[in-house]
């Protein structure tokens, strides 16, 4: 989880208890669902949507889910490492 540095605006990432993710520009304590007695989970606070996208990628979110939450397109590139 990334922490605030310098007091800038943070992006708070939540995992919805019914599936999927969403962001808020402020921290909110998740409420419990009256139907299933579960709550959303605060995943972390990030300084950029790129940070959110990286966390979602690590959480095995699909490319489409990452695009929907962050507005960013996932492009992964591998290059052969140089041996010295």
Short mmCIF file of N, CA, C and O in Angstrom, two decimals:
data_model
loop_
_atom_site.label_atom_id
_atom_site.label_comp_id
_atom_site.label_asym_id
_atom_site.label_seq_id
_atom_site.Cartn_x
_atom_site.Cartn_y
_atom_site.Cartn_z
N UNK A 1 0.85 -1.18 0.00
CA UNK A 1 0.00 0.00 0.00
C UNK A 1 0.89 1.23 0.00
O UNK A 1 1.79 1.34 0.81
N UNK A 2 0.63 2.13 -0.92
CA UNK A 2 1.41 3.35 -0.99
C UNK A 2 0.85 4.35 0.01
O UNK A 2 -0.34 4.39 0.29
N UNK A 3 1.72 5.17 0.56
CA UNK A 3 1.26 6.16 1.53
C UNK A 3 1.39 7.56 0.95
O UNK A 3 2.11 7.78 -0.01
N UNK A 4 0.72 8.49 1.60
CA UNK A 4 0.74 9.88 1.14
C UNK A 4 2.10 10.50 1.41
O UNK A 4 2.65 10.37 2.49
N UNK A 5 2.63 11.19 0.44
CA UNK A 5 3.88 11.93 0.61
C UNK A 5 3.60 13.37 0.21
O UNK A 5 3.21 13.63 -0.91
N UNK A 6 3.79 14.28 1.12
CA UNK A 6 3.60 15.67 0.80
C UNK A 6 2.16 16.13 0.85
O UNK A 6 1.86 17.25 0.48
N UNK A 7 1.23 15.28 1.26
CA UNK A 7 -0.15 15.70 1.43
C UNK A 7 -0.93 15.92 0.16
O UNK A 7 -1.94 16.59 0.16
N UNK A 8 -0.47 15.37 -0.97
CA UNK A 8 -1.19 15.53 -2.23
C UNK A 8 -2.48 14.72 -2.25
O UNK A 8 -2.73 13.91 -1.37
N UNK A 9 -3.27 14.95 -3.27
CA UNK A 9 -4.52 14.23 -3.42
C UNK A 9 -4.24 12.75 -3.63
O UNK A 9 -3.42 12.39 -4.47
N UNK A 10 -4.89 11.90 -2.87
CA UNK A 10 -4.69 10.46 -2.97
C UNK A 10 -5.92 9.83 -3.62
O UNK A 10 -7.03 10.34 -3.50
N UNK A 11 -5.68 8.73 -4.30
CA UNK A 11 -6.75 7.96 -4.93
C UNK A 11 -6.91 6.69 -4.09
O UNK A 11 -5.96 5.92 -3.94
N UNK A 12 -8.09 6.48 -3.54
CA UNK A 12 -8.35 5.33 -2.68
C UNK A 12 -9.04 4.24 -3.49
O UNK A 12 -10.07 4.47 -4.11
N UNK A 13 -8.45 3.05 -3.47
CA UNK A 13 -8.95 1.91 -4.21
C UNK A 13 -9.70 0.98 -3.27
O UNK A 13 -9.20 0.66 -2.19
N UNK A 14 -10.89 0.57 -3.69
CA UNK A 14 -11.72 -0.35 -2.92
C UNK A 14 -12.08 -1.55 -3.76
O UNK A 14 -12.31 -1.43 -4.96
N UNK A 15 -12.17 -2.72 -3.11
CA UNK A 15 -12.68 -3.91 -3.76
C UNK A 15 -14.13 -4.10 -3.30
O UNK A 15 -14.40 -4.17 -2.09
N UNK A 16 -15.04 -4.12 -4.25
CA UNK A 16 -16.46 -4.27 -3.95
C UNK A 16 -16.73 -5.69 -3.46
O UNK A 16 -16.23 -6.65 -4.05
N UNK A 17 -17.50 -5.84 -2.41
CA UNK A 17 -17.78 -7.18 -1.87
C UNK A 17 -18.60 -8.04 -2.83
O UNK A 17 -18.66 -9.25 -2.68
N UNK A 18 -19.20 -7.42 -3.85
CA UNK A 18 -19.95 -8.18 -4.85
C UNK A 18 -19.11 -8.45 -6.10
O UNK A 18 -19.57 -9.05 -7.05
N UNK A 19 -17.86 -7.97 -6.09
CA UNK A 19 -16.96 -8.16 -7.22
C UNK A 19 -16.61 -6.84 -7.87
O UNK A 19 -17.41 -5.92 -7.91
N UNK A 20 -15.39 -6.74 -8.37
CA UNK A 20 -14.93 -5.53 -9.03
C UNK A 20 -14.29 -4.56 -8.08
O UNK A 20 -14.16 -4.81 -6.88
N UNK A 21 -13.87 -3.43 -8.64
CA UNK A 21 -13.16 -2.40 -7.89
C UNK A 21 -13.72 -1.03 -8.23
O UNK A 21 -14.35 -0.84 -9.27
N UNK A 22 -13.46 -0.05 -7.34
CA UNK A 22 -13.80 1.34 -7.60
C UNK A 22 -12.85 2.24 -6.84
O UNK A 22 -12.15 1.78 -5.92
N UNK A 23 -12.78 3.51 -7.24
CA UNK A 23 -11.91 4.46 -6.56
C UNK A 23 -12.73 5.64 -6.03
O UNK A 23 -13.78 5.97 -6.56
N UNK A 24 -12.20 6.25 -4.98
CA UNK A 24 -12.75 7.48 -4.40
C UNK A 24 -11.59 8.43 -4.16
O UNK A 24 -10.45 8.00 -3.97
N UNK A 25 -11.87 9.74 -4.14
CA UNK A 25 -10.80 10.71 -3.89
C UNK A 25 -10.62 11.01 -2.40
O UNK A 25 -9.90 11.92 -2.03
N UNK A 26 -11.28 10.23 -1.56
CA UNK A 26 -11.15 10.36 -0.11
C UNK A 26 -11.36 8.98 0.51
O UNK A 26 -11.99 8.12 -0.08
N UNK A 27 -10.85 8.81 1.73
CA UNK A 27 -11.05 7.54 2.43
C UNK A 27 -12.44 7.52 3.05
O UNK A 27 -12.88 8.52 3.64
N UNK A 28 -13.13 6.43 2.88
CA UNK A 28 -14.42 6.20 3.55
C UNK A 28 -14.41 4.82 4.16
O UNK A 28 -14.01 3.85 3.49
N UNK A 29 -14.82 4.72 5.41
CA UNK A 29 -14.94 3.43 6.05
C UNK A 29 -16.08 2.67 5.37
O UNK A 29 -17.20 3.17 5.29
N UNK A 30 -15.79 1.47 4.84
CA UNK A 30 -16.84 0.72 4.14
C UNK A 30 -17.99 0.33 5.07
O UNK A 30 -17.77 -0.04 6.23
N UNK A 31 -19.21 0.45 4.58
CA UNK A 31 -20.39 0.02 5.31
C UNK A 31 -20.63 -1.46 5.09
O UNK A 31 -20.26 -2.02 4.06
N UNK A 32 -21.28 -2.11 6.06
CA UNK A 32 -21.66 -3.51 5.89
C UNK A 32 -22.94 -3.61 5.10
O UNK A 32 -23.86 -2.81 5.28
N UNK A 33 -23.01 -4.58 4.22
CA UNK A 33 -24.21 -4.84 3.41
C UNK A 33 -25.27 -5.45 4.32
O UNK A 33 -25.00 -6.43 5.01
N UNK A 34 -26.46 -4.89 4.30
CA UNK A 34 -27.55 -5.41 5.11
C UNK A 34 -28.03 -6.77 4.66
O UNK A 34 -28.61 -7.53 5.44
N UNK A 35 -27.79 -7.13 3.42
CA UNK A 35 -28.25 -8.41 2.88
C UNK A 35 -27.28 -9.54 3.18
O UNK A 35 -27.67 -10.57 3.70
N UNK A 36 -26.00 -9.34 2.86
CA UNK A 36 -25.05 -10.45 2.99
C UNK A 36 -24.08 -10.30 4.15
O UNK A 36 -23.26 -11.17 4.41
N UNK A 37 -24.15 -9.19 4.86
CA UNK A 37 -23.31 -8.93 6.04
C UNK A 37 -21.82 -8.84 5.72
O UNK A 37 -20.99 -9.05 6.58
N UNK A 38 -21.48 -8.53 4.48
CA UNK A 38 -20.09 -8.32 4.11
C UNK A 38 -19.90 -6.86 3.77
O UNK A 38 -20.86 -6.12 3.63
N UNK A 39 -18.65 -6.44 3.65
CA UNK A 39 -18.39 -5.04 3.31
C UNK A 39 -17.31 -4.97 2.23
O UNK A 39 -16.57 -5.91 2.00
N UNK A 40 -17.24 -3.81 1.58
CA UNK A 40 -16.18 -3.56 0.62
C UNK A 40 -14.87 -3.46 1.40
O UNK A 40 -14.87 -3.21 2.61
N UNK A 41 -13.75 -3.63 0.70
CA UNK A 41 -12.45 -3.58 1.36
C UNK A 41 -11.61 -2.44 0.79
O UNK A 41 -11.49 -2.30 -0.43
N UNK A 42 -11.05 -1.63 1.68
CA UNK A 42 -10.12 -0.57 1.26
C UNK A 42 -8.80 -1.26 0.93
O UNK A 42 -8.16 -1.86 1.79
N UNK A 43 -8.39 -1.21 -0.34
CA UNK A 43 -7.19 -1.89 -0.80
C UNK A 43 -5.95 -1.04 -0.54
O UNK A 43 -4.90 -1.55 -0.15
N UNK A 44 -6.06 0.27 -0.74
CA UNK A 44 -4.92 1.15 -0.52
C UNK A 44 -5.15 2.53 -1.08
O UNK A 44 -6.16 2.79 -1.73
N UNK A 45 -4.18 3.41 -0.81
CA UNK A 45 -4.21 4.78 -1.30
C UNK A 45 -3.01 4.98 -2.21
O UNK A 45 -1.90 4.56 -1.88
N UNK A 46 -3.25 5.61 -3.35
CA UNK A 46 -2.23 5.74 -4.39
C UNK A 46 -2.15 7.19 -4.86
O UNK A 46 -3.13 7.91 -4.83
N UNK A 47 -0.96 7.58 -5.32
CA UNK A 47 -0.74 8.95 -5.77
C UNK A 47 -1.13 9.15 -7.22
O UNK A 47 -1.25 10.29 -7.68
N UNK A 48 -1.35 8.05 -7.97
CA UNK A 48 -1.69 8.19 -9.39
C UNK A 48 -2.55 7.01 -9.84
O UNK A 48 -2.57 5.96 -9.20
N UNK A 49 -3.23 7.19 -10.96
CA UNK A 49 -4.00 6.10 -11.55
C UNK A 49 -3.07 4.98 -12.03
O UNK A 49 -3.45 3.82 -12.05
N UNK A 50 -1.83 5.34 -12.39
CA UNK A 50 -0.86 4.32 -12.77
C UNK A 50 -0.57 3.39 -11.60
O UNK A 50 -0.43 2.18 -11.77
N UNK A 51 -0.47 3.96 -10.39
CA UNK A 51 -0.29 3.15 -9.19
C UNK A 51 -1.47 2.24 -8.93
O UNK A 51 -1.30 1.08 -8.56
N UNK A 52 -2.67 2.77 -9.15
CA UNK A 52 -3.89 1.96 -9.01
C UNK A 52 -3.88 0.83 -10.03
O UNK A 52 -4.15 -0.33 -9.70
N UNK A 53 -3.53 1.14 -11.28
CA UNK A 53 -3.50 0.14 -12.34
C UNK A 53 -2.50 -0.97 -12.03
O UNK A 53 -2.78 -2.16 -12.23
N UNK A 54 -1.33 -0.61 -11.51
CA UNK A 54 -0.32 -1.60 -11.16
C UNK A 54 -0.83 -2.52 -10.05
O UNK A 54 -0.66 -3.74 -10.11
N UNK A 55 -1.48 -1.95 -9.05
CA UNK A 55 -2.04 -2.76 -7.96
C UNK A 55 -3.11 -3.71 -8.51
O UNK A 55 -3.15 -4.89 -8.14
N UNK A 56 -3.99 -3.20 -9.38
CA UNK A 56 -5.02 -4.06 -9.97
C UNK A 56 -4.40 -5.18 -10.79
O UNK A 56 -4.88 -6.32 -10.75
N UNK A 57 -3.33 -4.89 -11.51
CA UNK A 57 -2.64 -5.91 -12.28
C UNK A 57 -2.10 -6.99 -11.35
O UNK A 57 -2.24 -8.19 -11.61
N UNK A 58 -1.54 -6.58 -10.22
CA UNK A 58 -1.02 -7.53 -9.23
C UNK A 58 -2.14 -8.35 -8.58
O UNK A 58 -1.91 -9.45 -8.09
N UNK A 59 -3.35 -7.79 -8.57
CA UNK A 59 -4.51 -8.48 -7.99
C UNK A 59 -5.24 -9.34 -9.03
O UNK A 59 -6.35 -9.80 -8.78
N UNK A 60 -4.62 -9.50 -10.21
CA UNK A 60 -5.17 -10.33 -11.30
C UNK A 60 -6.44 -9.77 -11.91
O UNK A 60 -7.28 -10.53 -12.40
N UNK A 61 -6.61 -8.46 -11.87
CA UNK A 61 -7.74 -7.84 -12.57
C UNK A 61 -7.52 -7.99 -14.07
O UNK A 61 -6.38 -8.00 -14.55
N UNK A 62 -8.59 -8.10 -14.81
CA UNK A 62 -8.48 -8.19 -16.27
C UNK A 62 -8.10 -6.83 -16.85
O UNK A 62 -8.28 -5.79 -16.20
N UNK A 63 -7.60 -6.83 -18.08
CA UNK A 63 -7.27 -5.58 -18.76
C UNK A 63 -8.49 -4.68 -18.84
O UNK A 63 -8.40 -3.46 -18.67
N UNK A 64 -9.66 -5.27 -19.09
CA UNK A 64 -10.91 -4.49 -19.20
C UNK A 64 -11.27 -3.88 -17.85
O UNK A 64 -11.69 -2.72 -17.77
N UNK A 65 -11.12 -4.64 -16.75
CA UNK A 65 -11.42 -4.09 -15.42
C UNK A 65 -10.48 -2.92 -15.10
O UNK A 65 -10.92 -1.90 -14.57
N UNK A 66 -9.21 -3.07 -15.45
CA UNK A 66 -8.25 -2.00 -15.20
C UNK A 66 -8.63 -0.76 -16.00
O UNK A 66 -8.60 0.36 -15.49
N UNK A 67 -9.04 -0.95 -17.25
CA UNK A 67 -9.44 0.18 -18.09
C UNK A 67 -10.68 0.87 -17.51
O UNK A 67 -10.76 2.10 -17.46
N UNK A 68 -11.65 0.08 -17.06
CA UNK A 68 -12.88 0.66 -16.51
C UNK A 68 -12.62 1.46 -15.23
O UNK A 68 -13.24 2.50 -15.01
N UNK A 69 -11.72 0.98 -14.38
CA UNK A 69 -11.46 1.65 -13.10
C UNK A 69 -10.53 2.86 -13.28
O UNK A 69 -10.75 3.90 -12.67
N UNK A 70 -9.51 2.72 -14.12
CA UNK A 70 -8.47 3.76 -14.20
C UNK A 70 -8.51 4.60 -15.46
O UNK A 70 -7.90 5.67 -15.50
N UNK A 71 -9.17 4.09 -16.51
CA UNK A 71 -9.13 4.78 -17.80
C UNK A 71 -7.84 4.54 -18.55
O UNK A 71 -7.57 5.19 -19.56
N UNK A 72 -7.02 3.61 -18.06
CA UNK A 72 -5.73 3.33 -18.68
C UNK A 72 -5.75 2.00 -19.42
O UNK A 72 -6.41 1.05 -18.99
N UNK A 73 -5.00 1.93 -20.51
CA UNK A 73 -4.87 0.71 -21.30
C UNK A 73 -3.62 -0.03 -20.84
O UNK A 73 -2.57 0.57 -20.65
N UNK A 74 -3.75 -1.34 -20.66
CA UNK A 74 -2.62 -2.15 -20.22
C UNK A 74 -1.78 -2.57 -21.43
O UNK A 74 -2.30 -3.15 -22.38
N UNK A 75 -0.50 -2.23 -21.37
CA UNK A 75 0.46 -2.66 -22.39
C UNK A 75 1.67 -3.21 -21.64
O UNK A 75 2.31 -2.48 -20.88
N UNK A 76 1.94 -4.48 -21.84
CA UNK A 76 3.08 -5.10 -21.17
C UNK A 76 4.12 -5.43 -22.22
O UNK A 76 3.81 -6.02 -23.25
N UNK A 77 5.36 -5.03 -21.95
CA UNK A 77 6.43 -5.24 -22.92
C UNK A 77 7.61 -5.90 -22.21
O UNK A 77 8.01 -5.47 -21.14
N UNK A 78 8.13 -6.94 -22.81
CA UNK A 78 9.32 -7.61 -22.29
C UNK A 78 10.45 -7.42 -23.27
O UNK A 78 10.25 -7.49 -24.48
N UNK A 79 11.64 -7.17 -22.76
CA UNK A 79 12.81 -7.05 -23.59
C UNK A 79 13.87 -8.02 -23.07
O UNK A 79 13.94 -8.28 -21.87
N UNK A 80 14.65 -8.55 -23.99
CA UNK A 80 15.71 -9.46 -23.61
C UNK A 80 16.74 -8.71 -22.78
O UNK A 80 17.18 -7.61 -23.14
N UNK A 81 17.12 -9.31 -21.66
CA UNK A 81 18.12 -8.69 -20.80
C UNK A 81 19.50 -8.84 -21.42
O UNK A 81 19.82 -9.86 -22.03
N UNK A 82 20.29 -7.80 -21.28
CA UNK A 82 21.66 -7.84 -21.79
C UNK A 82 22.54 -8.57 -20.78
O UNK A 82 22.43 -8.34 -19.57
N UNK A 83 23.41 -9.42 -21.29
CA UNK A 83 24.39 -10.06 -20.41
C UNK A 83 25.71 -9.35 -20.56
O UNK A 83 26.14 -9.04 -21.66
N UNK A 84 26.32 -9.05 -19.44
CA UNK A 84 27.57 -8.29 -19.49
C UNK A 84 28.72 -9.15 -19.08
O UNK A 84 28.66 -10.07 -18.39
#
